[in-house]
């Protein structure tokens, strides 16, 4: 039984032969993949308009790198929270097993020593950033009216 032509999609009517086509081979399709992926994500989230607004907005005159200390402190806090949760999953808070859990985390867990180092140095960096942010707020008079 032959189906009517209306029900058969175009590509199935006459399948392409090897070597035929518009040059859309695997290499060409791979080159288009990042743009397709970004378009796919933007279509579902609408994030491109937000990013465009953030990246291309005008920066006020007189702004300098000291104004990024608050954001850097927030980033350091986020790193501390994420690494702290990871470390808490492996730490055993008992007098007999605490040292063993730290040794296991440092030597046996994948990237355990790296995450532990990030948590250690991130804590020191966060304290420094908090002090710098407080000093900038005081020196620039950001606490005074009008803000």
Coordinates of N, CA and C in Angstrom, one line a residue:
X1 N 0.8 -1.2 0.0 CA 0.0 0.0 0.0 C 0.9 1.2 0.0
X2 N 0.6 2.1 -0.9 CA 1.4 3.3 -1.0 C 0.7 4.5 -0.3
X3 N 1.5 5.2 0.6 CA 0.9 6.3 1.3 C 0.8 7.6 0.4
X4 N -0.1 8.4 0.6 CA -0.2 9.7 -0.2 C 1.0 10.5 0.1
X5 N 1.4 11.3 -0.9 CA 2.5 12.2 -0.8 C 2.4 13.2 0.3
X6 N 1.2 13.6 0.7 CA 1.0 14.6 1.7 C 1.4 14.2 3.1
X7 N 1.4 12.9 3.3 CA 1.7 12.4 4.7 C 3.2 12.1 4.8
X8 N 4.0 12.0 3.8 CA 5.4 11.7 3.8 C 6.2 13.0 3.9
X9 N 7.0 13.2 4.9 CA 7.8 14.5 5.0 C 8.8 14.5 3.8
X10 N 9.2 15.7 3.4 CA 10.1 15.9 2.3 C 11.4 15.1 2.3
X11 N 12.2 15.1 3.4 CA 13.4 14.4 3.4 C 13.2 12.9 3.2
X12 N 12.1 12.3 3.6 CA 11.8 10.9 3.5 C 11.4 10.5 2.1
X13 N 11.0 11.4 1.3 CA 10.5 11.1 -0.1 C 11.7 10.6 -0.9
X14 N 12.8 11.3 -0.9 CA 14.0 11.0 -1.6 C 15.2 11.1 -0.7
X15 N 15.7 10.1 -0.1 CA 16.8 10.2 0.9 C 18.1 10.7 0.1
X16 N 18.9 11.5 0.8 CA 20.1 12.0 0.2 C 21.1 10.9 0.0
X17 N 21.9 11.0 -1.0 CA 23.0 10.0 -1.3 C 24.3 10.5 -0.7
X18 N 25.2 9.6 -0.4 CA 26.5 10.1 0.1 C 27.2 11.0 -0.9
X19 N 27.7 12.1 -0.4 CA 28.3 13.1 -1.3 C 27.4 14.2 -1.7
X20 N 26.1 13.9 -1.7 CA 25.1 15.0 -2.0 C 24.9 15.9 -0.8
X21 N 24.4 17.0 -1.1 CA 24.0 17.9 0.0 C 24.6 19.3 -0.2
X22 N 24.4 20.1 0.9 CA 24.9 21.5 0.8 C 26.2 21.7 1.5
X23 N 26.9 20.7 1.8 CA 28.2 20.8 2.5 C 28.0 20.9 4.0
X24 N 26.9 20.5 4.5 CA 26.7 20.5 5.9 C 27.1 19.2 6.5
X25 N 28.4 18.9 6.4 CA 28.9 17.7 7.0 C 29.1 17.8 8.5
X26 N 29.8 16.9 9.1 CA 30.0 16.9 10.6 C 30.8 18.1 11.0
X27 N 31.8 18.5 10.2 CA 32.7 19.6 10.6 C 31.9 20.9 10.6
X28 N 31.1 21.1 9.6 CA 30.3 22.3 9.4 C 29.3 22.4 10.6
X29 N 28.6 21.3 10.9 CA 27.6 21.3 11.9 C 28.3 21.5 13.3
X30 N 29.5 21.0 13.5 CA 30.2 21.3 14.7 C 30.6 22.7 14.9
X31 N 30.9 23.4 13.8 CA 31.2 24.9 13.9 C 30.0 25.7 14.3
X32 N 28.8 25.2 13.9 CA 27.5 25.9 14.2 C 27.0 25.6 15.6
X33 N 27.5 24.6 16.3 CA 27.0 24.1 17.5 C 27.0 25.1 18.6
X34 N 28.1 25.9 18.9 CA 28.1 26.9 20.0 C 27.0 27.9 19.8
X35 N 26.8 28.4 18.6 CA 25.8 29.4 18.3 C 24.4 28.8 18.5
X36 N 24.2 27.6 18.1 CA 22.9 26.9 18.3 C 22.7 26.7 19.8
X37 N 23.7 26.3 20.5 CA 23.5 26.1 22.0 C 23.2 27.4 22.7
X38 N 23.9 28.5 22.4 CA 23.6 29.8 23.0 C 22.1 30.2 22.6
X39 N 21.7 30.0 21.4 CA 20.4 30.3 21.0 C 19.3 29.5 21.7
X40 N 19.7 28.2 21.9 CA 18.7 27.3 22.6 C 18.5 27.7 24.0
X41 N 19.7 28.1 24.7 CA 19.6 28.5 26.1 C 18.8 29.8 26.2
X42 N 19.1 30.8 25.3 CA 18.5 32.1 25.3 C 17.0 31.9 25.0
X43 N 16.6 31.1 24.2 CA 15.2 30.9 23.8 C 14.4 30.4 25.0
X44 N 15.1 29.7 25.9 CA 14.3 29.1 27.1 C 14.5 30.0 28.3
X45 N 15.5 30.8 28.4 CA 15.7 31.6 29.6 C 15.5 33.1 29.4
X46 N 15.8 33.6 28.2 CA 15.7 35.1 27.9 C 16.9 35.8 28.6
X47 N 18.0 35.1 28.8 CA 19.1 35.8 29.4 C 19.9 36.7 28.6
X48 N 19.8 36.6 27.3 CA 20.6 37.5 26.4 C 20.3 39.0 26.6
X49 N 19.0 39.3 26.8 CA 18.6 40.7 26.9 C 19.1 41.2 28.3
X50 N 19.1 40.4 29.3 CA 19.6 40.8 30.6 C 21.1 41.0 30.5
X51 N 21.9 40.1 29.9 CA 23.3 40.2 29.8 C 23.7 41.4 28.9
X52 N 22.9 41.6 27.8 CA 23.2 42.8 27.0 C 23.0 44.1 27.8
X53 N 22.0 44.2 28.6 CA 21.8 45.3 29.4 C 22.9 45.5 30.4
X54 N 23.4 44.5 31.0 CA 24.4 44.6 32.0 C 25.8 44.9 31.4
X55 N 26.1 44.3 30.2 CA 27.4 44.4 29.7 C 27.6 45.7 28.9
X56 N 26.5 46.3 28.4 CA 26.6 47.5 27.5 C 26.1 48.8 28.2
X57 N 25.8 48.7 29.5 CA 25.4 49.9 30.2 C 26.5 50.9 30.4
X58 N 26.2 52.2 30.5 CA 27.3 53.2 30.7 C 27.7 53.2 32.2
X59 N 28.9 53.2 32.4 CA 29.5 53.3 33.7 C 29.6 54.7 34.1
X60 N 29.1 55.1 35.3 CA 29.2 56.5 35.7 C 30.7 57.0 35.8
X61 N 30.9 58.3 35.6 CA 32.2 58.9 35.7 C 32.7 58.8 37.2
X62 N 33.9 58.7 37.4 CA 34.5 58.6 38.8 C 34.4 57.3 39.4
X63 N 33.9 56.3 38.7 CA 33.9 54.9 39.2 C 35.3 54.3 39.0
X64 N 35.8 53.6 40.0 CA 37.1 52.9 39.9 C 37.0 51.5 40.5
X65 N 38.1 50.8 40.6 CA 38.1 49.5 41.0 C 37.8 49.3 42.5
X66 N 37.8 50.3 43.3 CA 37.4 50.2 44.7 C 36.0 49.9 44.9
X67 N 35.2 50.2 43.9 CA 33.7 49.9 43.9 C 33.4 48.4 43.7
X68 N 34.4 47.6 43.4 CA 34.1 46.2 43.2 C 34.4 45.4 44.5
X69 N 34.8 46.0 45.5 CA 35.2 45.3 46.8 C 34.0 44.6 47.4
X70 N 32.8 45.2 47.3 CA 31.6 44.5 47.9 C 31.3 43.3 47.1
X71 N 31.3 43.4 45.8 CA 31.1 42.2 44.9 C 32.1 41.1 45.1
X72 N 33.4 41.5 45.3 CA 34.4 40.5 45.5 C 34.2 39.8 46.9
X73 N 33.7 40.6 47.9 CA 33.4 40.0 49.2 C 32.3 39.0 49.0
X74 N 31.3 39.3 48.3 CA 30.1 38.4 48.1 C 30.6 37.2 47.4
X75 N 31.5 37.3 46.4 CA 32.0 36.1 45.6 C 32.8 35.2 46.6
X76 N 33.6 35.9 47.4 CA 34.4 35.1 48.4 C 33.5 34.3 49.4
X77 N 32.4 35.0 49.8 CA 31.5 34.3 50.7 C 30.8 33.1 50.0
X78 N 30.5 33.3 48.7 CA 29.9 32.2 47.9 C 30.8 31.0 47.8
X79 N 32.1 31.3 47.6 CA 33.1 30.3 47.5 C 33.2 29.6 48.8
X80 N 33.2 30.3 49.9 CA 33.3 29.7 51.3 C 32.1 28.8 51.5
X81 N 30.9 29.2 51.1 CA 29.7 28.4 51.3 C 29.8 27.1 50.5
X82 N 30.1 27.2 49.3 CA 30.2 26.0 48.4 C 31.2 25.0 48.9
X83 N 32.4 25.5 49.1 CA 33.5 24.6 49.6 C 33.2 24.1 51.0
X84 N 32.6 24.9 51.9 CA 32.2 24.5 53.2 C 31.2 23.3 53.2
X85 N 30.2 23.4 52.3 CA 29.3 22.3 52.1 C 30.0 21.0 51.7
X86 N 30.9 21.2 50.7 CA 31.6 20.0 50.2 C 32.5 19.4 51.3
X87 N 33.2 20.3 52.1 CA 34.0 19.7 53.2 C 33.2 19.1 54.3
X88 N 32.0 19.7 54.5 CA 31.1 19.1 55.6 C 30.6 17.7 55.2
X89 N 30.6 17.4 53.9 CA 30.1 16.1 53.5 C 31.1 15.0 53.9
X90 N 32.4 15.4 54.1 CA 33.4 14.4 54.4 C 33.9 14.4 55.8
X91 N 33.6 15.5 56.5 CA 34.2 15.7 57.9 C 33.4 14.9 58.9
X92 N 34.1 14.3 59.8 CA 33.4 13.6 60.9 C 33.8 14.3 62.2
X93 N 32.8 15.0 62.9 CA 33.2 15.8 64.1 C 33.2 15.0 65.4
X94 N 34.1 14.0 65.5 CA 34.3 13.3 66.7 C 35.8 13.3 67.1
X95 N 36.0 13.2 68.4 CA 37.4 13.3 68.9 C 38.3 12.2 68.3
X96 N 37.7 11.0 68.0 CA 38.6 9.9 67.5 C 38.7 9.9 66.0
X97 N 37.7 10.4 65.3 CA 37.7 10.3 63.8 C 37.9 11.6 63.0
X98 N 38.1 12.7 63.7 CA 38.2 14.0 63.0 C 39.5 14.0 62.2
X99 N 40.6 13.7 62.8 CA 41.9 13.7 62.0 C 41.8 12.7 60.8
X100 N 41.3 11.6 61.0 CA 41.2 10.6 60.0 C 40.3 11.1 58.8
X101 N 39.2 11.8 59.1 CA 38.4 12.3 58.0 C 39.1 13.4 57.2
X102 N 39.9 14.2 57.9 CA 40.6 15.2 57.2 C 41.7 14.6 56.3
X103 N 42.4 13.6 56.9 CA 43.4 12.9 56.1 C 42.8 12.2 54.9
X104 N 41.7 11.6 55.1 CA 41.0 11.0 53.9 C 40.6 12.0 52.9
X105 N 40.1 13.1 53.3 CA 39.6 14.2 52.4 C 40.8 14.7 51.6
X106 N 41.9 14.9 52.3 CA 43.1 15.5 51.7 C 43.8 14.5 50.7
X107 N 43.9 13.3 51.1 CA 44.7 12.3 50.3 C 43.9 11.5 49.3
X108 N 42.6 11.1 49.7 CA 41.9 10.1 48.9 C 40.8 10.7 48.0
X109 N 40.1 11.8 48.4 CA 39.0 12.4 47.7 C 39.5 13.2 46.5
X110 N 38.9 13.0 45.4 CA 39.3 13.7 44.2 C 39.1 15.2 44.4
X111 N 40.2 16.0 44.2 CA 40.2 17.4 44.4 C 40.0 17.8 45.8
X112 N 40.1 16.9 46.8 CA 39.8 17.3 48.2 C 40.8 18.3 48.7
X113 N 42.1 18.1 48.4 CA 43.1 19.0 48.9 C 43.0 20.4 48.3
X114 N 42.6 20.4 47.0 CA 42.3 21.7 46.3 C 41.2 22.4 47.0
X115 N 40.1 21.7 47.2 CA 38.9 22.4 47.8 C 39.2 22.8 49.3
X116 N 40.0 22.0 50.0 CA 40.3 22.4 51.3 C 41.2 23.7 51.3
X117 N 42.2 23.7 50.4 CA 43.0 24.9 50.2 C 42.2 26.1 49.8
X118 N 41.2 25.9 48.9 CA 40.4 27.1 48.5 C 39.6 27.6 49.8
X119 N 39.1 26.7 50.6 CA 38.4 27.1 51.8 C 39.3 27.8 52.8
X120 N 40.5 27.3 52.9 CA 41.4 28.0 53.9 C 41.8 29.4 53.4
X121 N 42.3 29.5 52.2 CA 42.8 30.8 51.7 C 41.6 31.7 51.4
X122 N 40.5 31.1 51.0 CA 39.3 32.0 50.8 C 38.8 32.7 52.1
X123 N 39.0 32.0 53.2 CA 38.6 32.6 54.5 C 39.5 33.8 54.8
X124 N 40.8 33.7 54.5 CA 41.7 34.8 54.7 C 41.4 36.0 53.8
X125 N 41.2 35.6 52.5 CA 40.9 36.6 51.5 C 39.6 37.3 51.8
X126 N 38.6 36.6 52.3 CA 37.3 37.3 52.6 C 37.5 38.3 53.8
X127 N 38.3 38.0 54.8 CA 38.5 38.9 55.9 C 39.2 40.2 55.3
X128 N 40.2 40.0 54.5 CA 40.9 41.1 53.9 C 40.0 42.0 53.1
X129 N 39.1 41.3 52.3 CA 38.2 42.0 51.4 C 37.1 42.8 52.3
X130 N 36.7 42.2 53.4 CA 35.8 42.9 54.2 C 36.4 44.2 54.8
X131 N 37.6 44.1 55.3 CA 38.3 45.2 55.8 C 38.5 46.3 54.7
X132 N 38.9 45.9 53.6 CA 39.1 46.9 52.5 C 37.8 47.5 52.1
X133 N 36.7 46.8 52.1 CA 35.4 47.3 51.7 C 34.9 48.3 52.8
X134 N 35.2 48.0 54.1 CA 34.8 48.9 55.1 C 35.6 50.1 55.1
X135 N 36.9 50.0 54.8 CA 37.8 51.2 54.7 C 37.4 52.1 53.5
X136 N 37.1 51.5 52.4 CA 36.6 52.2 51.2 C 35.3 53.0 51.6
X137 N 34.4 52.3 52.3 CA 33.1 53.0 52.6 C 33.4 54.2 53.5
X138 N 34.3 54.0 54.5 CA 34.6 55.1 55.4 C 35.4 56.3 54.7
X139 N 36.4 55.9 53.9 CA 37.2 57.0 53.2 C 36.4 57.7 52.2
X140 N 35.6 57.0 51.4 CA 34.8 57.7 50.3 C 33.6 58.3 50.9
X141 N 33.2 58.1 52.1 CA 32.1 58.7 52.7 C 30.8 58.1 52.2
X142 N 30.8 56.9 51.8 CA 29.6 56.2 51.2 C 28.4 56.1 52.2
X143 N 28.7 56.2 53.5 CA 27.7 56.0 54.5 C 26.9 57.3 54.7
X144 N 27.3 58.5 54.1 CA 26.7 59.8 54.4 C 25.5 60.0 53.4
X145 N 24.6 60.9 53.8 CA 23.5 61.3 52.9 C 24.0 62.3 51.9
X146 N 23.6 62.3 50.7 CA 22.8 61.4 50.0 C 23.7 60.3 49.4
X147 N 23.1 59.1 49.4 CA 23.9 57.9 48.9 C 23.8 57.8 47.4

